[in-house]
Coordinates of C-alpha atoms in Angstrom, one line a residue:
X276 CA 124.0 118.4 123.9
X277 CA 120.6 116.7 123.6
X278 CA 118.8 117.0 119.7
X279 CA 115.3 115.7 121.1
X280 CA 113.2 115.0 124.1
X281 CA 110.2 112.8 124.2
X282 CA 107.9 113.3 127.0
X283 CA 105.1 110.6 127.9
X284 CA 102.0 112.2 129.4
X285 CA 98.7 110.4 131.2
X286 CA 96.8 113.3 132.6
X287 CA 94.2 111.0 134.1
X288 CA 96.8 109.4 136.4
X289 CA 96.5 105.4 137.3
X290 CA 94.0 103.3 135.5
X291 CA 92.9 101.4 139.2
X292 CA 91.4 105.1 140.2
X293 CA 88.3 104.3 140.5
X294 CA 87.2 108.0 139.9
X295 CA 88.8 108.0 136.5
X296 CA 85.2 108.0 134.9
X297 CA 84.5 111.4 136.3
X298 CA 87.8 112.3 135.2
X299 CA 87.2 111.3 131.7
X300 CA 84.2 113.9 131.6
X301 CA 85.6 116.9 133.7
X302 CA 87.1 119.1 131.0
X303 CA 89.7 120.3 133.7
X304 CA 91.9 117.2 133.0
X305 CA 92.1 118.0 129.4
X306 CA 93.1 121.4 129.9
X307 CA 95.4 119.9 132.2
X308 CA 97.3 117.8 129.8
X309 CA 97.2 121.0 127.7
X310 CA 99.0 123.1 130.2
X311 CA 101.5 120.4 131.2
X312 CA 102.7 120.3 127.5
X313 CA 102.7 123.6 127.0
X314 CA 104.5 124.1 130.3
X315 CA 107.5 121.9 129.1
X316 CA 107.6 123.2 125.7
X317 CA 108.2 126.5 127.4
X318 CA 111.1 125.2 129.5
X319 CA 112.3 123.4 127.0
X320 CA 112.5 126.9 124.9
X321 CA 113.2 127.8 120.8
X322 CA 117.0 126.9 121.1
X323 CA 116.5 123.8 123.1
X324 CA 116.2 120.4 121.2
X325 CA 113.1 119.3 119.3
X326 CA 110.4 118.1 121.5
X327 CA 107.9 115.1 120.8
X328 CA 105.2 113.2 122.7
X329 CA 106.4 109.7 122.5
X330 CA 103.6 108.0 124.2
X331 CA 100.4 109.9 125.2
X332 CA 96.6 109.0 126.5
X333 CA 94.2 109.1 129.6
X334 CA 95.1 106.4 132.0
X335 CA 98.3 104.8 132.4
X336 CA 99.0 101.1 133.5
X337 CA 96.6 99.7 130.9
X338 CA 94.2 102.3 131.9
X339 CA 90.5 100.4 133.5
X340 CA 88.9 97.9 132.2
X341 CA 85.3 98.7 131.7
X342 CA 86.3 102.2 131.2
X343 CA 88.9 103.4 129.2
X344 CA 88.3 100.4 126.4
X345 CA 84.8 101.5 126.2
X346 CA 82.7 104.4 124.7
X347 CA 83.1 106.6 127.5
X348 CA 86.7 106.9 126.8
X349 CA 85.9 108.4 123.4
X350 CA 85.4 112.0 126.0
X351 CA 89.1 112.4 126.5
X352 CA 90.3 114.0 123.9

């Protein structure tokens, strides 16, 4: 039986998308990492183990240089 789950979560997707400064400021990408975790809590369910975000951000792969290591990044919440 399994006491815990840790999920990782980049809701942005890759850091070489070169759209990811739009994504940054189109709420819909929050509320998609929103959904997504409350989506798995769900499955996961009461009875099921504990459930933690182990890692968690915008971009994976280092995100984009010029992008999410600057102010603009500060929009993703």
């Amino acid at each position: 039986a399994l006491d815990a789950v840790t999920i990782h979560l980049y809701a942005l997707g890759p850091g070489k998308d070169m759209s990811l400064p739009s994504k940054i400021l189109d709420p819909r990408h929050d509320a998609l990492a929103i959904e997504t975790a409350a989506n798995l809590s769900r499955m996961v369910g009461s009875a099921g183990p504990e459930m933690s975000m182990g890692e968690d951000g915008g971009a994976y792969n280092s995100g984009q240089n010029g992008t999410t290591n600057r102010f603009i990044s500060a929009f993703w919440s």
